[in-house]
CSV table of C-alpha atoms in Angstrom, one decimal:
chain,number,residue,atom,x,y,z
A,1,UNK,CA,-5.2,-61.6,88.2
A,2,UNK,CA,-5.1,-58.3,85.9
A,3,UNK,CA,-7.8,-58.6,84.2
A,4,UNK,CA,-10.1,-59.3,87.7
A,5,UNK,CA,-8.8,-56.6,88.9
A,6,UNK,CA,-9.6,-53.9,86.3
A,7,UNK,CA,-13.0,-55.0,86.4
A,8,UNK,CA,-15.3,-55.5,88.5
A,9,UNK,CA,-17.6,-57.4,86.9
A,10,UNK,CA,-15.2,-60.0,87.5
A,11,UNK,CA,-13.9,-62.3,90.0
A,12,UNK,CA,-11.3,-65.1,90.9
A,13,UNK,CA,-12.5,-68.3,92.5
A,14,UNK,CA,-9.6,-68.9,95.6
A,15,UNK,CA,-7.3,-71.4,95.2
A,16,UNK,CA,-8.0,-71.1,91.6
A,17,UNK,CA,-7.0,-70.1,88.3
A,18,UNK,CA,-10.7,-69.2,88.1
A,19,UNK,CA,-11.9,-66.2,86.4
A,20,UNK,CA,-15.7,-65.7,86.8
A,21,UNK,CA,-18.6,-63.4,86.2
A,22,UNK,CA,-19.1,-61.4,90.2
A,23,UNK,CA,-23.4,-61.5,89.2
A,24,UNK,CA,-23.6,-65.7,89.6
A,25,UNK,CA,-27.0,-65.0,91.1
A,26,UNK,CA,-28.1,-63.9,87.7
A,27,UNK,CA,-27.4,-67.6,86.3
A,28,UNK,CA,-30.1,-69.1,88.2
A,29,UNK,CA,-32.2,-70.9,85.9
A,30,UNK,CA,-29.9,-70.9,82.6
A,31,UNK,CA,-27.1,-72.7,81.4
A,32,UNK,CA,-23.6,-71.7,82.5
A,33,UNK,CA,-20.3,-71.5,79.4
A,34,UNK,CA,-16.7,-72.5,81.2
A,35,UNK,CA,-13.9,-72.3,78.8
A,36,UNK,CA,-10.0,-72.1,79.4
A,37,UNK,CA,-7.3,-73.3,78.4
A,38,UNK,CA,-3.7,-72.3,78.2
A,39,UNK,CA,-2.1,-68.9,78.9
A,40,UNK,CA,-0.8,-66.5,75.9
A,41,UNK,CA,-3.5,-66.7,74.2
A,42,UNK,CA,-5.1,-63.4,75.6
A,43,UNK,CA,-7.5,-61.8,75.8
A,44,UNK,CA,-9.1,-65.4,75.1
A,45,UNK,CA,-10.5,-66.5,77.3
A,46,UNK,CA,-11.2,-64.5,80.5
A,47,UNK,CA,-11.6,-61.7,78.6
A,48,UNK,CA,-14.9,-62.7,76.7
A,49,UNK,CA,-16.5,-63.2,80.2
A,50,UNK,CA,-19.7,-61.4,80.6
A,51,UNK,CA,-23.1,-62.0,80.7
A,52,UNK,CA,-23.9,-62.5,77.3
A,53,UNK,CA,-20.4,-65.3,76.4
A,54,UNK,CA,-18.8,-66.5,79.1
A,55,UNK,CA,-19.2,-67.5,82.7
A,56,UNK,CA,-16.4,-68.2,83.5
A,57,UNK,CA,-12.8,-69.0,81.8
A,58,UNK,CA,-9.8,-71.9,84.1
A,59,UNK,CA,-6.6,-71.0,83.1
A,60,UNK,CA,-3.6,-73.1,82.8
A,61,UNK,CA,0.3,-71.9,82.3
A,62,UNK,CA,1.6,-70.8,78.9
A,63,UNK,CA,0.0,-73.5,76.4
A,64,UNK,CA,0.0,-75.5,79.3
A,65,UNK,CA,-3.8,-77.3,80.5
A,66,UNK,CA,-5.9,-76.4,82.8
A,67,UNK,CA,-5.8,-78.6,85.9
A,68,UNK,CA,-8.8,-80.7,86.6
A,69,UNK,CA,-9.2,-79.2,90.2
A,70,UNK,CA,-9.5,-75.9,88.7
A,71,UNK,CA,-11.7,-77.0,86.5
A,72,UNK,CA,-13.6,-78.9,88.8
A,73,UNK,CA,-13.7,-76.0,90.9
A,74,UNK,CA,-15.5,-73.6,88.3
A,75,UNK,CA,-18.2,-76.2,87.8
A,76,UNK,CA,-18.9,-76.8,91.5
A,77,UNK,CA,-18.9,-73.2,91.9
A,78,UNK,CA,-21.3,-72.1,89.1
A,79,UNK,CA,-24.1,-75.1,90.0
A,80,UNK,CA,-23.7,-74.0,93.6
A,81,UNK,CA,-25.3,-70.5,92.1
A,82,UNK,CA,-28.1,-72.4,89.8
A,83,UNK,CA,-26.8,-73.2,86.6
A,84,UNK,CA,-29.5,-76.0,85.2
A,85,UNK,CA,-26.8,-77.2,83.6
A,86,UNK,CA,-22.9,-76.5,82.1
A,87,UNK,CA,-21.3,-77.1,79.1
A,88,UNK,CA,-17.7,-76.5,79.1
A,89,UNK,CA,-16.3,-74.9,75.5
A,90,UNK,CA,-12.9,-77.1,74.3
A,91,UNK,CA,-10.4,-76.1,72.1
A,92,UNK,CA,-9.4,-79.0,70.6
A,93,UNK,CA,-5.9,-79.7,72.3
A,94,UNK,CA,-5.0,-83.2,73.3
A,95,UNK,CA,-4.5,-82.3,77.1
A,96,UNK,CA,-7.3,-79.9,76.8
A,97,UNK,CA,-9.9,-82.2,75.7
A,98,UNK,CA,-8.1,-84.6,78.4
A,99,UNK,CA,-8.0,-82.4,81.4
A,100,UNK,CA,-11.7,-81.3,80.8
A,101,UNK,CA,-12.8,-84.6,80.2
A,102,UNK,CA,-12.0,-86.0,83.1
A,103,UNK,CA,-13.0,-82.5,85.0
A,104,UNK,CA,-16.9,-83.3,83.3
A,105,UNK,CA,-16.9,-87.2,85.0
A,106,UNK,CA,-16.5,-85.9,88.1
A,107,UNK,CA,-18.7,-84.0,87.6
A,108,UNK,CA,-21.2,-85.9,86.9
A,109,UNK,CA,-20.2,-88.5,89.7
A,110,UNK,CA,-21.2,-85.7,92.3
A,111,UNK,CA,-24.1,-85.2,89.7
A,112,UNK,CA,-24.2,-82.2,88.0
A,113,UNK,CA,-25.1,-82.2,84.2
A,114,UNK,CA,-22.9,-81.4,82.3
A,115,UNK,CA,-21.8,-80.9,79.3
A,116,UNK,CA,-18.9,-81.0,76.5
A,117,UNK,CA,-17.6,-79.1,73.3
A,118,UNK,CA,-14.5,-79.3,71.7
A,119,UNK,CA,-13.8,-76.8,68.5
A,120,UNK,CA,-12.0,-78.0,65.8
A,121,UNK,CA,-12.0,-74.8,63.0
A,122,UNK,CA,-8.1,-75.5,61.5
A,123,UNK,CA,-8.3,-75.4,58.2
A,124,UNK,CA,-4.5,-76.3,57.8
A,125,UNK,CA,-4.7,-79.2,56.9
A,126,UNK,CA,-5.8,-81.0,53.7
A,127,UNK,CA,-6.2,-84.7,54.9
A,128,UNK,CA,-8.2,-85.7,57.8
A,129,UNK,CA,-5.8,-86.4,61.1
A,130,UNK,CA,-7.0,-88.8,63.9
A,131,UNK,CA,-6.2,-85.9,66.0
A,132,UNK,CA,-8.6,-83.8,64.7
A,133,UNK,CA,-8.4,-80.3,63.8
A,134,UNK,CA,-7.1,-78.0,65.6
A,135,UNK,CA,-9.2,-75.3,68.1
A,136,UNK,CA,-8.3,-71.5,66.9
A,137,UNK,CA,-10.1,-68.1,66.3
A,138,UNK,CA,-13.2,-69.5,65.4
A,139,UNK,CA,-13.4,-70.9,69.1
A,140,UNK,CA,-14.4,-66.9,70.1
A,141,UNK,CA,-17.4,-67.0,67.7
A,142,UNK,CA,-18.6,-70.6,69.8
A,143,UNK,CA,-18.7,-68.2,72.9
A,144,UNK,CA,-20.7,-65.5,71.7
A,145,UNK,CA,-23.4,-67.8,70.5
A,146,UNK,CA,-23.5,-70.0,73.2
A,147,UNK,CA,-23.1,-67.2,75.1
A,148,UNK,CA,-26.7,-65.1,73.4
A,149,UNK,CA,-28.4,-69.1,73.5
A,150,UNK,CA,-27.7,-69.2,77.4
A,151,UNK,CA,-29.0,-65.7,77.6
A,152,UNK,CA,-32.3,-66.4,75.6
A,153,UNK,CA,-33.5,-69.5,78.1
A,154,UNK,CA,-31.8,-72.6,75.2
A,155,UNK,CA,-31.3,-75.5,77.4
A,156,UNK,CA,-27.9,-77.4,77.3
A,157,UNK,CA,-28.8,-80.1,74.6
A,158,UNK,CA,-30.2,-77.2,72.1
A,159,UNK,CA,-26.9,-75.4,73.1
A,160,UNK,CA,-24.6,-78.4,72.2
A,161,UNK,CA,-26.8,-79.1,69.0
A,162,UNK,CA,-27.1,-75.9,67.9
A,163,UNK,CA,-24.7,-75.9,64.1
A,164,UNK,CA,-22.0,-74.0,63.1
A,165,UNK,CA,-20.0,-73.9,60.2
A,166,UNK,CA,-16.7,-71.7,60.5
A,167,UNK,CA,-13.1,-72.6,59.8
A,168,UNK,CA,-9.4,-70.8,60.6
A,169,UNK,CA,-6.7,-69.8,59.3
A,170,UNK,CA,-3.3,-68.1,60.1
A,171,UNK,CA,0.0,-66.4,59.1
A,172,UNK,CA,3.1,-65.4,60.7
A,173,UNK,CA,6.7,-63.7,60.1
A,174,UNK,CA,7.5,-64.8,63.4
A,175,UNK,CA,7.7,-67.4,65.5
A,176,UNK,CA,6.3,-67.0,68.5
A,177,UNK,CA,8.5,-67.9,72.1
A,178,UNK,CA,7.3,-69.0,75.8
A,179,UNK,CA,8.8,-67.2,78.2
A,180,UNK,CA,11.7,-68.9,79.0
A,181,UNK,CA,12.3,-70.6,76.1
A,182,UNK,CA,13.7,-70.6,72.1
A,183,UNK,CA,11.2,-69.6,69.2
A,184,UNK,CA,9.5,-72.7,68.9
A,185,UNK,CA,10.5,-72.3,65.3
A,186,UNK,CA,12.8,-70.7,62.5
A,187,UNK,CA,12.1,-68.5,59.9
A,188,UNK,CA,13.9,-66.2,57.1
A,189,UNK,CA,13.8,-62.6,57.3
A,190,UNK,CA,11.7,-63.3,53.4
A,191,UNK,CA,9.6,-65.7,54.6
A,192,UNK,CA,5.7,-66.4,56.0
A,193,UNK,CA,4.3,-69.9,57.3
A,194,UNK,CA,0.9,-70.6,56.5
A,195,UNK,CA,-1.3,-72.8,59.0
A,196,UNK,CA,0.6,-72.8,61.8
A,197,UNK,CA,-1.3,-72.9,65.3
A,198,UNK,CA,-1.5,-70.9,68.0
A,199,UNK,CA,1.2,-72.6,70.2
A,200,UNK,CA,3.7,-72.1,67.1
A,201,UNK,CA,3.4,-75.7,65.7
A,202,UNK,CA,4.7,-75.9,62.5
A,203,UNK,CA,2.5,-74.6,59.3
A,204,UNK,CA,1.4,-76.4,56.6
A,205,UNK,CA,3.5,-74.4,54.1
A,206,UNK,CA,6.5,-71.6,53.9
A,207,UNK,CA,6.5,-68.6,51.1
A,208,UNK,CA,8.0,-66.0,50.4
A,209,UNK,CA,6.8,-62.9,51.3
A,210,UNK,CA,4.1,-61.2,48.9
A,211,UNK,CA,1.7,-58.2,49.1
A,212,UNK,CA,-1.3,-58.7,51.9
A,213,UNK,CA,-3.5,-59.0,48.7
A,214,UNK,CA,-1.8,-61.7,48.0
A,215,UNK,CA,-1.3,-63.5,51.1
A,216,UNK,CA,-4.9,-63.0,51.5
A,217,UNK,CA,-5.9,-65.1,48.7
A,218,UNK,CA,-3.2,-67.6,49.3
A,219,UNK,CA,-5.8,-68.2,52.5
A,220,UNK,CA,-8.5,-68.1,51.6
A,221,UNK,CA,-7.5,-70.4,48.5
A,222,UNK,CA,-7.0,-73.2,50.8
A,223,UNK,CA,-9.4,-72.5,53.2
A,224,UNK,CA,-12.0,-73.1,50.5
A,225,UNK,CA,-10.2,-75.6,48.1
A,226,UNK,CA,-12.2,-78.7,46.8
A,227,UNK,CA,-9.2,-80.9,47.4
A,228,UNK,CA,-8.8,-79.8,51.4
A,229,UNK,CA,-11.2,-82.0,53.2
A,230,UNK,CA,-11.6,-79.6,56.2
A,231,UNK,CA,-12.3,-76.7,53.9
A,232,UNK,CA,-14.2,-74.0,54.3
A,233,UNK,CA,-17.7,-74.8,52.3
A,234,UNK,CA,-17.8,-71.5,50.4
A,235,UNK,CA,-20.2,-70.9,47.5
A,236,UNK,CA,-21.1,-67.6,45.7
A,237,UNK,CA,-24.0,-65.7,47.5
A,238,UNK,CA,-23.1,-67.0,51.0
A,239,UNK,CA,-23.2,-64.9,54.0
A,240,UNK,CA,-20.3,-64.8,56.5
A,241,UNK,CA,-18.8,-63.3,59.2
A,242,UNK,CA,-14.8,-62.3,58.7
A,243,UNK,CA,-13.0,-62.4,61.6
A,244,UNK,CA,-9.2,-60.7,61.4
A,245,UNK,CA,-6.8,-61.8,64.3
A,246,UNK,CA,-3.5,-60.5,65.6
A,247,UNK,CA,-1.5,-63.9,66.4
A,248,UNK,CA,0.2,-61.2,68.9
A,249,UNK,CA,2.9,-59.2,67.4
A,250,UNK,CA,1.3,-57.0,64.3
A,251,UNK,CA,0.1,-53.6,64.6
A,252,UNK,CA,-3.2,-52.0,64.2
A,253,UNK,CA,-1.6,-50.9,60.7
A,254,UNK,CA,-0.8,-53.9,59.3
A,255,UNK,CA,-4.2,-55.8,61.0
A,256,UNK,CA,-6.3,-52.9,58.8
A,257,UNK,CA,-4.6,-53.7,55.3
A,258,UNK,CA,-5.2,-57.5,56.0
A,259,UNK,CA,-8.6,-56.9,56.7
A,260,UNK,CA,-8.9,-54.3,53.6
A,261,UNK,CA,-8.0,-57.0,51.3
A,262,UNK,CA,-9.5,-60.1,52.7
A,263,UNK,CA,-13.0,-58.1,52.4
A,264,UNK,CA,-11.8,-57.0,48.6
A,265,UNK,CA,-11.1,-60.8,47.6
A,266,UNK,CA,-13.9,-62.5,48.9
A,267,UNK,CA,-16.4,-59.7,47.9
A,268,UNK,CA,-14.9,-60.3,44.5
A,269,UNK,CA,-15.8,-63.8,44.7
A,270,UNK,CA,-18.9,-63.3,45.4
A,271,UNK,CA,-19.5,-63.7,49.0
A,272,UNK,CA,-21.8,-61.4,51.2
A,273,UNK,CA,-19.9,-60.1,54.3
A,274,UNK,CA,-22.4,-59.6,56.8
A,275,UNK,CA,-19.7,-58.4,59.4
A,276,UNK,CA,-15.6,-57.9,60.3
A,277,UNK,CA,-14.1,-58.0,63.8
A,278,UNK,CA,-10.5,-56.5,63.5
A,279,UNK,CA,-8.5,-56.7,66.7
A,280,UNK,CA,-6.6,-59.2,68.9
A,281,UNK,CA,-9.1,-62.5,69.3
A,282,UNK,CA,-7.3,-65.5,70.5
A,283,UNK,CA,-3.2,-64.5,70.2
A,284,UNK,CA,-0.2,-66.4,70.5
A,285,UNK,CA,2.1,-64.6,73.0
A,286,UNK,CA,4.4,-62.6,70.3
A,287,UNK,CA,3.9,-63.6,66.9
A,288,UNK,CA,3.5,-61.5,64.5
A,289,UNK,CA,0.6,-63.0,62.0
A,290,UNK,CA,-2.7,-62.9,61.1
A,291,UNK,CA,-5.5,-65.0,60.9
A,292,UNK,CA,-8.9,-65.2,59.6
A,293,UNK,CA,-11.7,-66.9,60.3
A,294,UNK,CA,-14.9,-67.5,58.2
A,295,UNK,CA,-18.7,-68.3,60.1
A,296,UNK,CA,-21.4,-69.0,57.9
A,297,UNK,CA,-24.4,-67.1,58.7
A,298,UNK,CA,-27.7,-66.7,58.2
A,299,UNK,CA,-30.6,-64.3,60.1
A,300,UNK,CA,-31.1,-66.2,63.5
A,301,UNK,CA,-27.6,-66.5,63.6
A,302,UNK,CA,-26.2,-63.0,62.9
A,303,UNK,CA,-28.8,-61.8,65.4
A,304,UNK,CA,-27.0,-64.3,68.3
A,305,UNK,CA,-23.7,-62.7,66.8
A,306,UNK,CA,-25.2,-58.9,67.9
A,307,UNK,CA,-26.8,-59.9,70.4
A,308,UNK,CA,-25.7,-57.8,73.7
A,309,UNK,CA,-22.6,-59.0,75.9
A,310,UNK,CA,-20.6,-57.7,78.8
A,311,UNK,CA,-17.7,-59.1,77.6
A,312,UNK,CA,-14.6,-56.3,78.0
A,313,UNK,CA,-13.0,-58.4,75.0
A,314,UNK,CA,-15.7,-58.5,72.6
A,315,UNK,CA,-15.1,-55.7,70.2
A,316,UNK,CA,-19.1,-55.4,68.7
A,317,UNK,CA,-20.0,-53.8,65.0
A,318,UNK,CA,-22.1,-52.3,63.8
A,319,UNK,CA,-25.2,-53.9,63.1
A,320,UNK,CA,-25.6,-53.3,59.9
A,321,UNK,CA,-24.8,-55.0,56.7
A,322,UNK,CA,-20.5,-54.7,55.5
A,323,UNK,CA,-21.4,-55.0,52.1
A,324,UNK,CA,-23.3,-53.5,49.9
A,325,UNK,CA,-22.1,-50.3,51.3
A,326,UNK,CA,-21.1,-47.8,49.2
A,327,UNK,CA,-17.6,-46.6,50.8
A,328,UNK,CA,-16.4,-44.0,48.3
A,329,UNK,CA,-17.8,-40.2,48.6
A,330,UNK,CA,-16.6,-38.3,45.6
A,331,UNK,CA,-14.5,-35.5,46.9
A,332,UNK,CA,-14.9,-31.7,46.0
A,333,UNK,CA,-13.5,-30.5,43.5
A,334,UNK,CA,-11.4,-26.8,43.9
A,335,UNK,CA,-13.1,-23.9,41.8
A,336,UNK,CA,-10.6,-23.0,39.0
A,337,UNK,CA,-8.9,-20.5,39.5
A,338,UNK,CA,-9.6,-17.1,36.9
A,339,UNK,CA,-6.1,-15.8,34.6
A,340,UNK,CA,-5.3,-13.7,35.4
A,341,UNK,CA,-4.8,-10.5,33.1
A,342,UNK,CA,-0.7,-10.2,33.7
A,343,UNK,CA,2.5,-11.1,31.6
A,344,UNK,CA,3.9,-14.5,32.3
A,345,UNK,CA,6.0,-16.2,33.3
A,346,UNK,CA,9.6,-17.2,31.5
A,347,UNK,CA,9.3,-21.0,32.2
A,348,UNK,CA,12.3,-21.1,30.6
A,349,UNK,CA,14.1,-19.8,33.2
A,350,UNK,CA,12.2,-21.8,35.9
A,351,UNK,CA,12.2,-24.7,35.0
A,352,UNK,CA,16.4,-24.4,35.4
A,353,UNK,CA,16.1,-23.4,38.6
A,354,UNK,CA,13.4,-25.9,39.8
A,355,UNK,CA,15.4,-28.7,37.7
A,356,UNK,CA,19.3,-27.3,39.7
A,357,UNK,CA,17.2,-28.1,42.6
A,358,UNK,CA,15.3,-30.9,42.6
A,359,UNK,CA,19.1,-32.6,41.5
A,360,UNK,CA,20.3,-31.3,44.6
A,361,UNK,CA,18.1,-32.9,47.0
A,362,UNK,CA,18.9,-36.0,45.3
A,363,UNK,CA,21.9,-35.7,45.8
A,364,UNK,CA,22.2,-34.6,48.2
A,365,UNK,CA,19.7,-38.0,50.0
A,366,UNK,CA,22.3,-39.3,52.2
A,367,UNK,CA,23.7,-37.0,53.5
A,368,UNK,CA,20.8,-35.2,54.4
A,369,UNK,CA,19.5,-39.0,56.2
A,370,UNK,CA,22.5,-39.1,58.0
A,371,UNK,CA,22.2,-35.2,59.4
A,372,UNK,CA,18.6,-36.1,59.5
A,373,UNK,CA,19.8,-39.3,62.3
A,374,UNK,CA,21.7,-38.0,63.9
A,375,UNK,CA,18.7,-35.4,65.1
A,376,UNK,CA,16.0,-36.5,63.9
A,377,UNK,CA,14.5,-40.0,62.4
A,378,UNK,CA,16.5,-39.8,59.4
A,379,UNK,CA,14.2,-39.3,57.5
A,380,UNK,CA,14.8,-36.0,56.0
A,381,UNK,CA,17.0,-36.5,52.4
A,382,UNK,CA,14.4,-39.3,52.0
A,383,UNK,CA,11.8,-36.6,52.3
A,384,UNK,CA,13.1,-34.2,50.2
A,385,UNK,CA,14.0,-36.9,47.3
A,386,UNK,CA,10.4,-38.0,47.3
A,387,UNK,CA,9.6,-34.4,46.4
A,388,UNK,CA,12.1,-33.5,43.7
A,389,UNK,CA,11.0,-36.7,41.8
A,390,UNK,CA,7.5,-35.8,42.7
A,391,UNK,CA,8.5,-33.1,40.9
A,392,UNK,CA,10.9,-33.6,37.7
A,393,UNK,CA,7.6,-36.2,37.0
A,394,UNK,CA,5.1,-33.2,37.1
A,395,UNK,CA,7.3,-31.1,35.0
A,396,UNK,CA,7.5,-34.3,33.0
A,397,UNK,CA,4.0,-35.0,32.1
A,398,UNK,CA,1.2,-32.5,31.5
A,399,UNK,CA,2.2,-28.4,30.9
A,400,UNK,CA,2.9,-26.0,33.6
A,401,UNK,CA,0.7,-23.7,34.4
A,402,UNK,CA,1.2,-19.5,32.8
A,403,UNK,CA,1.1,-17.8,36.0
A,404,UNK,CA,2.7,-17.3,38.5
A,405,UNK,CA,-0.1,-17.8,41.8
A,406,UNK,CA,-1.0,-20.4,39.7
A,407,UNK,CA,2.0,-22.1,39.7
A,408,UNK,CA,3.2,-21.4,43.2
A,409,UNK,CA,-0.2,-23.0,44.1
A,410,UNK,CA,0.7,-26.1,42.0
A,411,UNK,CA,3.4,-27.1,43.7
A,412,UNK,CA,2.4,-26.3,46.5
A,413,UNK,CA,-0.4,-29.1,46.0
A,414,UNK,CA,2.1,-31.4,44.5
A,415,UNK,CA,4.3,-31.8,48.2
A,416,UNK,CA,1.2,-31.7,50.4
A,417,UNK,CA,0.4,-34.9,48.1
A,418,UNK,CA,3.7,-36.0,47.4
A,419,UNK,CA,6.3,-35.5,50.3
A,420,UNK,CA,3.8,-35.8,53.5
A,421,UNK,CA,4.9,-34.8,56.5
A,422,UNK,CA,5.8,-31.8,58.3
A,423,UNK,CA,7.9,-30.7,56.0
A,424,UNK,CA,5.1,-31.3,53.1
A,425,UNK,CA,2.9,-29.1,55.3
A,426,UNK,CA,5.8,-26.5,55.4
A,427,UNK,CA,6.8,-25.8,52.4
A,428,UNK,CA,2.1,-26.3,51.1
A,429,UNK,CA,2.4,-23.4,53.6
A,430,UNK,CA,5.4,-21.1,52.3
A,431,UNK,CA,3.6,-21.4,48.6
A,432,UNK,CA,-0.1,-20.9,49.8
A,433,UNK,CA,1.3,-18.1,50.8
A,434,UNK,CA,3.6,-16.6,48.4
A,435,UNK,CA,1.4,-17.0,45.7
A,436,UNK,CA,-1.2,-14.9,47.0
A,437,UNK,CA,1.2,-11.5,46.3
A,438,UNK,CA,1.7,-13.1,42.7
A,439,UNK,CA,-2.4,-13.1,42.1
A,440,UNK,CA,-1.8,-8.9,40.6
A,441,UNK,CA,1.6,-8.9,39.6
A,442,UNK,CA,4.9,-10.7,39.3
A,443,UNK,CA,7.6,-7.9,39.6
A,444,UNK,CA,10.9,-8.3,41.7
A,445,UNK,CA,9.6,-6.8,44.9
A,446,UNK,CA,6.8,-8.6,44.7
A,447,UNK,CA,8.5,-11.5,44.6
A,448,UNK,CA,9.9,-10.4,47.4
A,449,UNK,CA,6.3,-9.9,49.1
A,450,UNK,CA,6.2,-13.4,48.4
A,451,UNK,CA,9.0,-14.6,49.8
A,452,UNK,CA,7.6,-13.2,53.1
A,453,UNK,CA,4.5,-13.8,53.1
A,454,UNK,CA,5.4,-17.6,52.8
A,455,UNK,CA,8.1,-16.9,55.8
A,456,UNK,CA,5.9,-15.3,58.1
A,457,UNK,CA,3.1,-18.7,57.3
A,458,UNK,CA,5.9,-20.8,57.9
A,459,UNK,CA,6.4,-19.7,61.2
A,460,UNK,CA,2.6,-18.8,61.9
A,461,UNK,CA,1.6,-21.7,62.0
A,462,UNK,CA,4.5,-23.9,62.5
A,463,UNK,CA,5.9,-22.1,65.1
A,464,UNK,CA,9.6,-21.4,64.7
A,465,UNK,CA,11.3,-18.7,64.6
A,466,UNK,CA,15.0,-17.3,63.2
A,467,UNK,CA,17.8,-19.0,65.8
A,468,UNK,CA,15.2,-22.5,66.4
A,469,UNK,CA,17.5,-24.6,64.0
A,470,UNK,CA,14.7,-25.5,61.9
A,471,UNK,CA,13.8,-24.3,58.0
A,472,UNK,CA,13.8,-21.2,58.7
A,473,UNK,CA,17.1,-20.3,61.5
A,474,UNK,CA,18.5,-18.1,58.9
A,475,UNK,CA,16.0,-15.9,57.9
A,476,UNK,CA,16.7,-12.2,58.5
């Protein structure tokens, strides 16, 4: 209901948990596509209703198959609108197969032309099970391809016969929990579950948390292993669409880390990546996990993936191949400063002061963190300790500049790079501005002017003034 309320192109079917395209009159002469299942997988499936994708969706309660009566009502609605046939796209779960199957039989008894395809794209189980492979995020790609075929005027039998080769595997740091219930399983804080289902069904392996690169490698190895009966038959030179799906509780930052790992891992195996979709496509409530889906594509299939749709949850990437693109542009090297003809700074005195400052910051790390927890985010000590260690490594690893302005400029760049955050920016401002007066001489009065210039820059860009309880609070 919330999806419909926010999308003027959708309508609810009165008396049923059914959402439909609002422009059903444009369906005349085409095949209608109906999908659905239990709730809790949003944006699947209502987010994929629209021209070029699904015609309608039937929703059940959380993780529970929809009612037969509602499925039948959806079929009747699209038939009345003039659809020449109806295709039910169903994930491979027993309840969904039974309820959609019963609705299909009842609709056929009324004279409707209805077919059903059952999607099973799970690559978790290495041996075939009687129930078959579970339906996972690959179902969304089937929605897109089938919707494009319908929009192009293909008949019901042609859409049913269209061949796909897709596979999905998930991994998670946490289980999910149906509202009002306990989590579906338990994981230790340092564990991952590989191959779990989108309703919290147990996976095939538990392992210790490791890097994203290693997790992705394990996932792709499992998905493509010759000993896996449900594998994706991937060979070097193959072209794929990659879908990196948030199972519900990951940040987009984490999702992007996994996506980058997946692209690098696939390309290292000689796989050509045609398109990458990254986002929340088929979730499992609040599960902090990710699934990878691979769809083998040729030019025809890629054209269908790229075709337009009005479905609000479909994320259309650029229609350009991902592999083969140059991803790094060379940075412009800074112009080297000319050495001023002035007396050089005493390195011995400077290093002694710098070492004293660094040791003091390292010793005060926890005390500064404790103070910052009362006033901020608790990382002041850690941030300054990180800067101190970076300075010590810098002093030990390379010759230092002999001239005051160059020395302060180099320190500014170091802190901007290694310290980060607002502290890095403030120190960078101070040192960069302080370096300017010292370009002419290094007399004591010039050093005083340099300090004033640095403080002025911090106040000008940082917005603070003496008395504001900031880094400049004690400036006279």
